[in-house]
PDB file of C-alpha atoms in Angstrom:
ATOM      1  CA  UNK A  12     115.669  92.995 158.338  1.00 69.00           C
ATOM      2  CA  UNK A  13     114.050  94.914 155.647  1.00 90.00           C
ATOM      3  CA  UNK A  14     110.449  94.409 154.400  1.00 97.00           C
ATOM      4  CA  UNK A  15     108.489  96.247 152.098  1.00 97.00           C
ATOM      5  CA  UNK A  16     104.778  96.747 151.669  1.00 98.00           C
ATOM      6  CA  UNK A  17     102.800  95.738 149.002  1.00 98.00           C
ATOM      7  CA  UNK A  18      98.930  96.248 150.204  1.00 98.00           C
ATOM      8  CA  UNK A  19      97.216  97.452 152.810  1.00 98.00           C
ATOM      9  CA  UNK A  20      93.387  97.210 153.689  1.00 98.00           C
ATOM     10  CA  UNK A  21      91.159  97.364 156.447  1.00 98.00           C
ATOM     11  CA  UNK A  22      88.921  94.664 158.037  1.00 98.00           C
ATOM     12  CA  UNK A  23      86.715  94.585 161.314  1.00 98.00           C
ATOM     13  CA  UNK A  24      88.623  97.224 162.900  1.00 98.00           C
ATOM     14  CA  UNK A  25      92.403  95.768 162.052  1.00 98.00           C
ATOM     15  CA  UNK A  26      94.492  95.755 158.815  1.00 98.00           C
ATOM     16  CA  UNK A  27      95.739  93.373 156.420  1.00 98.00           C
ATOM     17  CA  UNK A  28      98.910  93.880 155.042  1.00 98.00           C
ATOM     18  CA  UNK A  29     101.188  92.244 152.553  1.00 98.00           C
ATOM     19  CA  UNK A  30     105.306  92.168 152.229  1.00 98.00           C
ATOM     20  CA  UNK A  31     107.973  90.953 150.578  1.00 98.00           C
ATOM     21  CA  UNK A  32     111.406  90.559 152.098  1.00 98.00           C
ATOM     22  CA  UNK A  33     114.106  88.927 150.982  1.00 97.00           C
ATOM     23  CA  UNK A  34     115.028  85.229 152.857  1.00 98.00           C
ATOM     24  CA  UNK A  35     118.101  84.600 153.988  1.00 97.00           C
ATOM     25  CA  UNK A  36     116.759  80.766 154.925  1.00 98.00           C
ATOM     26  CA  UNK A  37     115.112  80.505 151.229  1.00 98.00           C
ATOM     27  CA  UNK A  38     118.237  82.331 149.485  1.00 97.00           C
ATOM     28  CA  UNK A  39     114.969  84.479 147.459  1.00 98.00           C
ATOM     29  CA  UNK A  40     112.640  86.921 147.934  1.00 97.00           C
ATOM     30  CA  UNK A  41     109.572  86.283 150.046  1.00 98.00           C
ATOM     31  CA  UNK A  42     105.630  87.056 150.574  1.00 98.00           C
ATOM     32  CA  UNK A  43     104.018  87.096 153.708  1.00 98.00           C
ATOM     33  CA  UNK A  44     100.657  88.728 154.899  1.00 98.00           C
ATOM     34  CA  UNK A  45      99.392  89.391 158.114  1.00 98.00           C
ATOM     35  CA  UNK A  46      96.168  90.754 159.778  1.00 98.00           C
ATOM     36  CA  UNK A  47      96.988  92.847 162.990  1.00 98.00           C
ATOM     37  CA  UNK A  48      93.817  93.383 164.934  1.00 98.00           C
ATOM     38  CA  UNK A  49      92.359  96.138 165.966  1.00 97.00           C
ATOM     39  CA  UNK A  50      93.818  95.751 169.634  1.00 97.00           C
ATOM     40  CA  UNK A  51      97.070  97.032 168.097  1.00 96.00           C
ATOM     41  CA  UNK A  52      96.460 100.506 168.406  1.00 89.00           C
ATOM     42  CA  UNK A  53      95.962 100.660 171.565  1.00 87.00           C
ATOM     43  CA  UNK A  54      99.687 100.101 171.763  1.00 87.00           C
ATOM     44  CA  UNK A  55      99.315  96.154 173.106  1.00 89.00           C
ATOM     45  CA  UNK A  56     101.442  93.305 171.939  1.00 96.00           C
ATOM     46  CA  UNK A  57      99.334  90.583 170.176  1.00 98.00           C
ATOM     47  CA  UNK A  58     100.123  87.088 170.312  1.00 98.00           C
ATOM     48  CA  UNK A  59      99.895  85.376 167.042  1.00 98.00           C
ATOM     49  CA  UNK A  60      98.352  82.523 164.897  1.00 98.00           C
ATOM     50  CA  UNK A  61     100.767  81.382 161.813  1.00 99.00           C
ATOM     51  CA  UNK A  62      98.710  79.755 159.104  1.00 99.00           C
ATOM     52  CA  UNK A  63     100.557  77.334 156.860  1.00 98.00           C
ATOM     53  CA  UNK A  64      98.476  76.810 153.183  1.00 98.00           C
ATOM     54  CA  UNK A  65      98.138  73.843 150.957  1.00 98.00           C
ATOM     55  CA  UNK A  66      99.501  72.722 147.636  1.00 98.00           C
ATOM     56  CA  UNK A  67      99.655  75.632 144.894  1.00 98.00           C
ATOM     57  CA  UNK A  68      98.242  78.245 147.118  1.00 98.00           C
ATOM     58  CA  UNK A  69      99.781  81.686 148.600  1.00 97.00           C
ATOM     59  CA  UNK A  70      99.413  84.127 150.900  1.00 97.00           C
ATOM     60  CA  UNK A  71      96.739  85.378 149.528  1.00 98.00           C
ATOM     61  CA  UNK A  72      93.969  82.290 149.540  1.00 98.00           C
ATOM     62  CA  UNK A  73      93.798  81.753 153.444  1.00 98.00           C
ATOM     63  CA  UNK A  74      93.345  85.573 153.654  1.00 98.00           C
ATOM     64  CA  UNK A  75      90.464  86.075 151.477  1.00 97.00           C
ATOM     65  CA  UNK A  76      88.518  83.064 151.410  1.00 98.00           C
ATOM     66  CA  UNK A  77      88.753  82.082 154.807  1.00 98.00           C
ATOM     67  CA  UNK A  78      87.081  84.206 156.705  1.00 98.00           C
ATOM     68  CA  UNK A  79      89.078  84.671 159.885  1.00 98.00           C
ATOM     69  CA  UNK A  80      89.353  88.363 160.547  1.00 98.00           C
ATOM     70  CA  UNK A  81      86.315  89.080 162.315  1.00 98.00           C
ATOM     71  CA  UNK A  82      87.414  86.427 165.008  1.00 98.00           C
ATOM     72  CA  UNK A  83      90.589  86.929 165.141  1.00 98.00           C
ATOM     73  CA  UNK A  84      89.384  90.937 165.552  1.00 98.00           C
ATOM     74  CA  UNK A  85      87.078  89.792 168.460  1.00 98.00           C
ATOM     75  CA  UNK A  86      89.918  87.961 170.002  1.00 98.00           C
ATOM     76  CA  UNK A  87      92.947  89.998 169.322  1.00 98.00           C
ATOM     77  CA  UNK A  88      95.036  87.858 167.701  1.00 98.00           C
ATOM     78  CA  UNK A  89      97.744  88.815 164.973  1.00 98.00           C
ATOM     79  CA  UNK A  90      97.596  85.764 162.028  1.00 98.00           C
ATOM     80  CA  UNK A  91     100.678  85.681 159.760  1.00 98.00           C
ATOM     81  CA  UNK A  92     100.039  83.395 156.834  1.00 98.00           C
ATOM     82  CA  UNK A  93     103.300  83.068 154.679  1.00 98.00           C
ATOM     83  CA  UNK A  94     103.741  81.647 151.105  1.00 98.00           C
ATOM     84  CA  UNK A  95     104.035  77.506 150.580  1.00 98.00           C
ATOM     85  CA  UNK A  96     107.727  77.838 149.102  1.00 98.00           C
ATOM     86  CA  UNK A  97     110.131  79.659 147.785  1.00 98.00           C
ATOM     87  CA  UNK A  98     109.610  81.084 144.066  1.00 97.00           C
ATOM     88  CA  UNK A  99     111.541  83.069 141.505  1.00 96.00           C
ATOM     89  CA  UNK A 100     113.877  82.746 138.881  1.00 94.00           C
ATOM     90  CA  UNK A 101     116.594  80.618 139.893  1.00 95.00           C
ATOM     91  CA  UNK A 102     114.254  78.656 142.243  1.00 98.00           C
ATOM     92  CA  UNK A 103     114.192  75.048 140.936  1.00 98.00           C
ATOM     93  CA  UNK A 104     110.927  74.089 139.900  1.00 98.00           C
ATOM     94  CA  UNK A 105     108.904  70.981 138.646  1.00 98.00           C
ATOM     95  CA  UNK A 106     105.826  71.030 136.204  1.00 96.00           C
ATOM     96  CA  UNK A 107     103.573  69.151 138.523  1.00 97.00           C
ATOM     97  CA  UNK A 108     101.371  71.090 141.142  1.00 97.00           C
ATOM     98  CA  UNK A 109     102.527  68.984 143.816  1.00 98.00           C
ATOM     99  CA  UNK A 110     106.234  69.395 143.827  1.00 98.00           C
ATOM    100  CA  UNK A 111     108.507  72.723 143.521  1.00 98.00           C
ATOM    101  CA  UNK A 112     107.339  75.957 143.569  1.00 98.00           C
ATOM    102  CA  UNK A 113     103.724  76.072 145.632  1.00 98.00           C
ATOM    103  CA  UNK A 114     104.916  73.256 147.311  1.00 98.00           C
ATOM    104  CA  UNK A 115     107.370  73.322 149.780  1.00 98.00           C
ATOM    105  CA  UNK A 116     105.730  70.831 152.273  1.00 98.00           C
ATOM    106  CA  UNK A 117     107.806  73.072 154.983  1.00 98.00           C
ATOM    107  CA  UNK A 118     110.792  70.879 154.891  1.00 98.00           C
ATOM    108  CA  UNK A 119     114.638  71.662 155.039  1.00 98.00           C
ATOM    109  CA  UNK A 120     115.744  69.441 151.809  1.00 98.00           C
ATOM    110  CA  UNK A 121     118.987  68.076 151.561  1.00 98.00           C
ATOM    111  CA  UNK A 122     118.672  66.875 147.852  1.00 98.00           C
ATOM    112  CA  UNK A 123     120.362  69.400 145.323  1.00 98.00           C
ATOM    113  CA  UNK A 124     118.857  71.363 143.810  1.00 98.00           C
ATOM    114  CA  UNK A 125     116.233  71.501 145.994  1.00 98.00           C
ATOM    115  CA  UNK A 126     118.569  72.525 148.962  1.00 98.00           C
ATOM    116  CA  UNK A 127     119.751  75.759 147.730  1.00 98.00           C
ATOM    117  CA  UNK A 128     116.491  77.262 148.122  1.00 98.00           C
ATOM    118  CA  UNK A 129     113.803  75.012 150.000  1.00 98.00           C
ATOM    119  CA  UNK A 130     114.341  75.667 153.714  1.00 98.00           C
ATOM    120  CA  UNK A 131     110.845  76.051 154.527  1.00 98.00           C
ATOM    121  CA  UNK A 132     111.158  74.539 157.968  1.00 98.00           C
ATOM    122  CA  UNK A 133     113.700  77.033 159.380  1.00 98.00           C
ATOM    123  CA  UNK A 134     112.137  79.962 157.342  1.00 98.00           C
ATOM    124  CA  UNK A 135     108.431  79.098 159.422  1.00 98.00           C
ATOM    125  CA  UNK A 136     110.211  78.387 162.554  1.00 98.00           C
ATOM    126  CA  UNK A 137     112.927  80.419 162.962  1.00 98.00           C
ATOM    127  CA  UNK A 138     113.138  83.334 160.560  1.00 98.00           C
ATOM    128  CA  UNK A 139     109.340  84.176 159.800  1.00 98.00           C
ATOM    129  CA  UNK A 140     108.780  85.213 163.736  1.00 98.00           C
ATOM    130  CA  UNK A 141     112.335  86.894 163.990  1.00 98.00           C
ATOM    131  CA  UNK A 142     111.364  89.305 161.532  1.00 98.00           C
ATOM    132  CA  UNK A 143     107.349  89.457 162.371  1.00 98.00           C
ATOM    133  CA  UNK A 144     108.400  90.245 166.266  1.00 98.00           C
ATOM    134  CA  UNK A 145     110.724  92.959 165.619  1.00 97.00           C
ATOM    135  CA  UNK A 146     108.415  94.742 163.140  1.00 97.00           C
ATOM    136  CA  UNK A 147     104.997  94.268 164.236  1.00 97.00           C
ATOM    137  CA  UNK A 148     103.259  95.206 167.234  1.00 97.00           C
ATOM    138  CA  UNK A 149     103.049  91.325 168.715  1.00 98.00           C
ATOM    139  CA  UNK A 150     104.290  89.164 171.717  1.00 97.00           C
ATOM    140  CA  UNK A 151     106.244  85.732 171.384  1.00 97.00           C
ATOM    141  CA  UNK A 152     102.915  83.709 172.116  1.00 98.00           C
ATOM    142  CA  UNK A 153     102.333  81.626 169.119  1.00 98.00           C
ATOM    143  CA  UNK A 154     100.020  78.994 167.651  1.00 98.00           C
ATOM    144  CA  UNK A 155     100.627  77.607 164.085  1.00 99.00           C
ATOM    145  CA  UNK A 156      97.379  76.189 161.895  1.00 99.00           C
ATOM    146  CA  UNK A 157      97.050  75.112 158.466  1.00 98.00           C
ATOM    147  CA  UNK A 158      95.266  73.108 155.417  1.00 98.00           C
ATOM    148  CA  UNK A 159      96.426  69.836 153.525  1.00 98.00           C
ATOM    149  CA  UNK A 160     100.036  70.407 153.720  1.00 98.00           C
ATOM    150  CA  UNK A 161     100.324  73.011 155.656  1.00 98.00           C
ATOM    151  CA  UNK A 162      97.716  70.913 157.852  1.00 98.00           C
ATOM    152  CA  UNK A 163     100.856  68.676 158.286  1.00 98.00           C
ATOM    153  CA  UNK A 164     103.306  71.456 158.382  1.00 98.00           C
ATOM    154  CA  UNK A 165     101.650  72.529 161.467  1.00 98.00           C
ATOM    155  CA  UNK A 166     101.162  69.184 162.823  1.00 98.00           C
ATOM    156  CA  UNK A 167     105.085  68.646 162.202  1.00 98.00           C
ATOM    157  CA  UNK A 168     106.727  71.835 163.631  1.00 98.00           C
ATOM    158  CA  UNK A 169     104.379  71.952 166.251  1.00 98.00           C
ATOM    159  CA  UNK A 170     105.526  68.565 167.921  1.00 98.00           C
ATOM    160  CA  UNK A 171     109.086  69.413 166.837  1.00 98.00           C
ATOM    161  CA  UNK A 172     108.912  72.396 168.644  1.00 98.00           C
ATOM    162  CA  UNK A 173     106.527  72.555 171.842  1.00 97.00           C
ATOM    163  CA  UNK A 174     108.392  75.158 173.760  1.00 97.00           C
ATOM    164  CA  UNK A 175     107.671  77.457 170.833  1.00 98.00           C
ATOM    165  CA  UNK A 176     103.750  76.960 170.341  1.00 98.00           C
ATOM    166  CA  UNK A 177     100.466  77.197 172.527  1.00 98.00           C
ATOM    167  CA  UNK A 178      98.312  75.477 170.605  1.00 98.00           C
ATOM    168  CA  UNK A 179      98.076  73.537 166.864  1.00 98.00           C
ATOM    169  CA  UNK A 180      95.334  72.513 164.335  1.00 98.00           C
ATOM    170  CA  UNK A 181      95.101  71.243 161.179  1.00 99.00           C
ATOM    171  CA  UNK A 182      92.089  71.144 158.798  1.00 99.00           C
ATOM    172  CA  UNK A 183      92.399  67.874 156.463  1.00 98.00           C
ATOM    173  CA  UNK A 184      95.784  67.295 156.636  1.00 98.00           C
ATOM    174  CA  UNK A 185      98.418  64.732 155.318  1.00 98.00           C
ATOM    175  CA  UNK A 186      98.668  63.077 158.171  1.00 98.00           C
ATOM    176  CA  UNK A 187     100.875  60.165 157.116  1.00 98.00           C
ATOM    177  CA  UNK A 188     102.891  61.044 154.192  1.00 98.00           C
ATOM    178  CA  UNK A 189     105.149  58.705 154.245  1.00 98.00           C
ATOM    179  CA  UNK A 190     102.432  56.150 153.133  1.00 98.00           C
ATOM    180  CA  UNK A 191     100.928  58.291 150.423  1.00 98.00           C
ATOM    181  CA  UNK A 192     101.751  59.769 146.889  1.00 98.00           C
ATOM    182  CA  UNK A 193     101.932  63.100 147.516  1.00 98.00           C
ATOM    183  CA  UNK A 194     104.335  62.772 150.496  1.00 98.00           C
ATOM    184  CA  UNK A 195     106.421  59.719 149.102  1.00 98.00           C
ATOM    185  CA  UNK A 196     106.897  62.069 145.654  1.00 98.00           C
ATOM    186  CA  UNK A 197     107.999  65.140 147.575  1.00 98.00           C
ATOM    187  CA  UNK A 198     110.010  63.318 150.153  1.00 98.00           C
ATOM    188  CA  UNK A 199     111.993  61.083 147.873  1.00 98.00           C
ATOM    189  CA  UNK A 200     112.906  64.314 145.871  1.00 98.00           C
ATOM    190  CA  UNK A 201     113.326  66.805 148.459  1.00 98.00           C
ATOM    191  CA  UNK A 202     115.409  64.512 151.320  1.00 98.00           C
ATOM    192  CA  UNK A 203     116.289  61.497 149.341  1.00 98.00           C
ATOM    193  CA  UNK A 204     116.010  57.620 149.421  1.00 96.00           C
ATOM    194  CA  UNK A 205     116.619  57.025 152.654  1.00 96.00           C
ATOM    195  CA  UNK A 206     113.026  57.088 153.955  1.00 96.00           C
ATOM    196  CA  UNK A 207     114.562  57.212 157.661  1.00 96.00           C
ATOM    197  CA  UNK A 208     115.146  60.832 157.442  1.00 96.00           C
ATOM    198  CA  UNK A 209     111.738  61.345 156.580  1.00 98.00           C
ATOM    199  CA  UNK A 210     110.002  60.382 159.668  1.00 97.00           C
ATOM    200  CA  UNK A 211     110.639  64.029 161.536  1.00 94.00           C
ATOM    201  CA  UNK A 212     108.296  65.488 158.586  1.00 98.00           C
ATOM    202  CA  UNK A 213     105.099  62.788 159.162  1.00 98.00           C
ATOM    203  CA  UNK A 214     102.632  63.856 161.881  1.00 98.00           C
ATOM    204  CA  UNK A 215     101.657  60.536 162.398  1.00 98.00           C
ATOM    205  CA  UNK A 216     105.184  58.779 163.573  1.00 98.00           C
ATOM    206  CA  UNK A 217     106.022  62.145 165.417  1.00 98.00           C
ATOM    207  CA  UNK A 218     102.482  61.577 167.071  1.00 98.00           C
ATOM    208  CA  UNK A 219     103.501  58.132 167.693  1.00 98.00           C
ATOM    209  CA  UNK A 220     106.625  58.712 169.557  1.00 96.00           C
ATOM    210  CA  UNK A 221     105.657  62.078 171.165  1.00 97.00           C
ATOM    211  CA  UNK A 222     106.221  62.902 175.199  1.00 96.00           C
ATOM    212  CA  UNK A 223     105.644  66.399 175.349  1.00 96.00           C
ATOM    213  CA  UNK A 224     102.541  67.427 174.356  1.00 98.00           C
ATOM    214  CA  UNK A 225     100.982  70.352 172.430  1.00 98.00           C
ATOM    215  CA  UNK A 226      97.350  70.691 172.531  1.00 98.00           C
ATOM    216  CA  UNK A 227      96.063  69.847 168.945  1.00 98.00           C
ATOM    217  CA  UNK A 228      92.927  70.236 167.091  1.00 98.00           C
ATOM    218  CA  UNK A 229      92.092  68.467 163.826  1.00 98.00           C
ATOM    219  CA  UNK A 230      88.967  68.707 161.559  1.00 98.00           C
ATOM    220  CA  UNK A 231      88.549  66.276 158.431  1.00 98.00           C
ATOM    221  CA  UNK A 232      85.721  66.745 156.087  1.00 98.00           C
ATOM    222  CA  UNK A 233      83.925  63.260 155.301  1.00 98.00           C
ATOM    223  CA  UNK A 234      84.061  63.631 151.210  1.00 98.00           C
ATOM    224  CA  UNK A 235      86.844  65.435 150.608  1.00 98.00           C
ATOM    225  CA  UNK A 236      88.117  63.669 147.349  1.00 98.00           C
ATOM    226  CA  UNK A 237      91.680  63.193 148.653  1.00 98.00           C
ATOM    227  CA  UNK A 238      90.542  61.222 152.263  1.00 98.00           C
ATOM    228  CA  UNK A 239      91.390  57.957 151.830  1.00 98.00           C
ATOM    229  CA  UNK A 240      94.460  58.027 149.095  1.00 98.00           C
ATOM    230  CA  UNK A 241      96.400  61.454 150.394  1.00 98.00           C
ATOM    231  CA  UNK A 242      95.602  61.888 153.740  1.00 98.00           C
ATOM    232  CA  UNK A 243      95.226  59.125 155.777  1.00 98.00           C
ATOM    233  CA  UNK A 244      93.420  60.708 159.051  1.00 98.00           C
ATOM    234  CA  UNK A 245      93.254  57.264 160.551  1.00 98.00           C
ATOM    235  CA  UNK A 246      96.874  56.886 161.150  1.00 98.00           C
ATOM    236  CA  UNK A 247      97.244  59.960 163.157  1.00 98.00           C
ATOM    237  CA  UNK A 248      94.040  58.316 165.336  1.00 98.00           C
ATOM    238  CA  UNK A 249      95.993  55.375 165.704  1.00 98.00           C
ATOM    239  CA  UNK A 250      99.344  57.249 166.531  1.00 98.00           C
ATOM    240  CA  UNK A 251      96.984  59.572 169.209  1.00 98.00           C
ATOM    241  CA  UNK A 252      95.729  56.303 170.762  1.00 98.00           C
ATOM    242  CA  UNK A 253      99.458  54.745 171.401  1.00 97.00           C
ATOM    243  CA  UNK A 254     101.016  57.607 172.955  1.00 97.00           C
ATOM    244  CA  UNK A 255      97.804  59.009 174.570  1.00 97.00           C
ATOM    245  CA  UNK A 256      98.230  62.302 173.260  1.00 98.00           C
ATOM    246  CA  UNK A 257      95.021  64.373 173.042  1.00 95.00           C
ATOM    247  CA  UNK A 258      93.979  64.723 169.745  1.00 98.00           C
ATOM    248  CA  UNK A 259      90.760  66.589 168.793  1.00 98.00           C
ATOM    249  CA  UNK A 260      89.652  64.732 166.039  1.00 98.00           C
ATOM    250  CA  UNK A 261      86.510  65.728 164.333  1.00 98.00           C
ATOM    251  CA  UNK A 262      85.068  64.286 161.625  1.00 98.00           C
ATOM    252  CA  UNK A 263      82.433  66.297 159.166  1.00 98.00           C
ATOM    253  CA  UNK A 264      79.818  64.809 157.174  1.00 98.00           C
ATOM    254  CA  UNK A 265      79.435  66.095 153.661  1.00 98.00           C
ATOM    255  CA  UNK A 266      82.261  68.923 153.685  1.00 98.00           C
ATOM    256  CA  UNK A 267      85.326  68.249 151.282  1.00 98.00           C
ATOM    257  CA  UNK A 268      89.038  69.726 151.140  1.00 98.00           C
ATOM    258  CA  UNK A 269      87.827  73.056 149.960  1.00 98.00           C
ATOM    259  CA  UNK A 270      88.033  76.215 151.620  1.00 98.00           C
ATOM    260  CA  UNK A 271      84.067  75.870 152.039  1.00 98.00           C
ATOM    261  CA  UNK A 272      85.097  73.692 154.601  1.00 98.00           C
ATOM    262  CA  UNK A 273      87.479  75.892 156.499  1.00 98.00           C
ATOM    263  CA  UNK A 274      85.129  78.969 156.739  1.00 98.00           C
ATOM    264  CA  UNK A 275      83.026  76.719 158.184  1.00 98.00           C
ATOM    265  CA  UNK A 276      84.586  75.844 161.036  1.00 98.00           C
ATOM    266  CA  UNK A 277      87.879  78.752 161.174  1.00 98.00           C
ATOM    267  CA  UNK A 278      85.886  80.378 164.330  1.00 98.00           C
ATOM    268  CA  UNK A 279      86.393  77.212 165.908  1.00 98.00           C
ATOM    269  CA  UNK A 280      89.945  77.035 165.385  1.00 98.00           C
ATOM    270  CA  UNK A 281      90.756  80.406 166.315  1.00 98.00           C
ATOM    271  CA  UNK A 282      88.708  79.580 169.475  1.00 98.00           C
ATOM    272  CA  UNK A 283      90.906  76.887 170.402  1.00 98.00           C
ATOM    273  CA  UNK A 284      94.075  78.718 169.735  1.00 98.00           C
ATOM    274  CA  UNK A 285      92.567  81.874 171.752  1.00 98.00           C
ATOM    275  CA  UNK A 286      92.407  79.464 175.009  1.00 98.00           C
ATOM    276  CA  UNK A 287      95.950  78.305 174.795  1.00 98.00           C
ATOM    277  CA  UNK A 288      97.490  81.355 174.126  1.00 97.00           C
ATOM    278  CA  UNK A 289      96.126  83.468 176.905  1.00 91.00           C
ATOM    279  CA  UNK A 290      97.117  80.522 179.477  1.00 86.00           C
TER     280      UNK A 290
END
């Protein structure tokens, strides 16, 4: 598979690097960055974190604002933070920020037009760590993170697949989309009417019904704007507490759904995810 670099600069010892590639999943030409460590050159394999963004972001806003290299630096682990959907001319759109291009909400959709190009679940799953294994200095030891939707991204494909991951947290994520307007919008145009195929892509009813277990971490700022309309924390609680799976819920006074909030408590994260993967 054929990638081609866009940027490269240094940080605590590792690199950051930007690609593109073209998809075969998205049917497009893709973005991805990644931060190798500075363990890398002493010819190891890394494992590695996948970070999934939030709505209208790219691979560029976890990277820079975030804060996570010197960590991940300290603790030797690759992060791979792709784009939020596919994008380009061709690539059905919609006006709104919350729908189309910037926001995939890492679903397969079934709904043309949508289906031609937004595959984002097999692209994160399956295609993204083909091509970042066979290129890049790491191991198959994974952990998948992310914000907002990508918070439930991670949530989703890390219950869906718990052979594949160590470890999963979210910071402020959409927890139970199904019951809220940005996942009822997105749903209804990406997979249809029929709200039972919908349930594999809320965190909550997959938390509900869950029997393998994949240790998960989630932090919620306490005034972030979108709490109590968007993201619904409290059903994932409530889905935690029925099938006994344990959650790390945490709960942060005066911290909102900005990335001021994730640079606070990334080292934490990364922490977490450092544990399981060396197991």
């Amino acid at each position: 598979m054929s990638i081609e670099n866009i940027s490269v600069n240094k940080s605590f010892g590792g690199w950051h690097k930007q690609y593109s590639h073209h998809s075969s999943a998205l049917n497009c030409k893709m973005q991805f960055a990644i931060y190798l460590p500075p363990q890398v050159s002493s010819g190891n394999k890394v494992p590695v974190l996948y970070w999934l963004s939030g709505l209208t972001c790219t691979d560029e806003n976890f990277m820079q604002k975030a804060g996570a290299q010197r960590i991940a630096a300290e603790l030797g682990i690759a992060i791979v933070a792709p784009d939020t959907s596919p994008r380009g001319d061709g690539v059905a759109n919609d006006n709104a920020y919350d729908l189309g291009q910037g926001a995939g909400f890492y679903v397969n959709a079934t709904e043309m037009p949508w289906s031609k190009h937004y595959q984002m679940y097999d692209y994160v799953v399956n295609e993204l760590p083909e091509l970042i294994e066979s290129a890049f200095p790491v191991s198959d030891k994974r952990a998948i993170a992310g914000h907002s939707m990508g918070g439930l991204g991670a949530l989703n494909i890390g219950m869906l697949n718990p052979l594949r991951y160590s470890s999963m947290s979210a910071f402020s994520p959409i927890s139970n989309p199904v019951n809220c307007p940005w996942g009822q919008k997105a749903f209804t145009t990406y997979l249809g009417k029929d709200k039972s195929t919908w349930l594999n892509y809320d965190a909550s009813e997959l938390m509900k019904q869950a029997t393998q277990f994949v240790p998960a971490k989630v932090d919620q700022g306490e005034s972030d704007n979108f709490l109590v309309e968007q993201l619904k924390p409290e059903a994932l609680q409530a889905a935690a507490s029925a099938s006994g799976y344990p959650l790390d819920y945490q709960l942060h006074e005066g911290y909102d759904h900005s990335y001021y909030f994730i640079a606070s408590f990334i080292e934490d994260h990364l922490r977490f995810h450092a544990t399981h993967l060396k197991k």
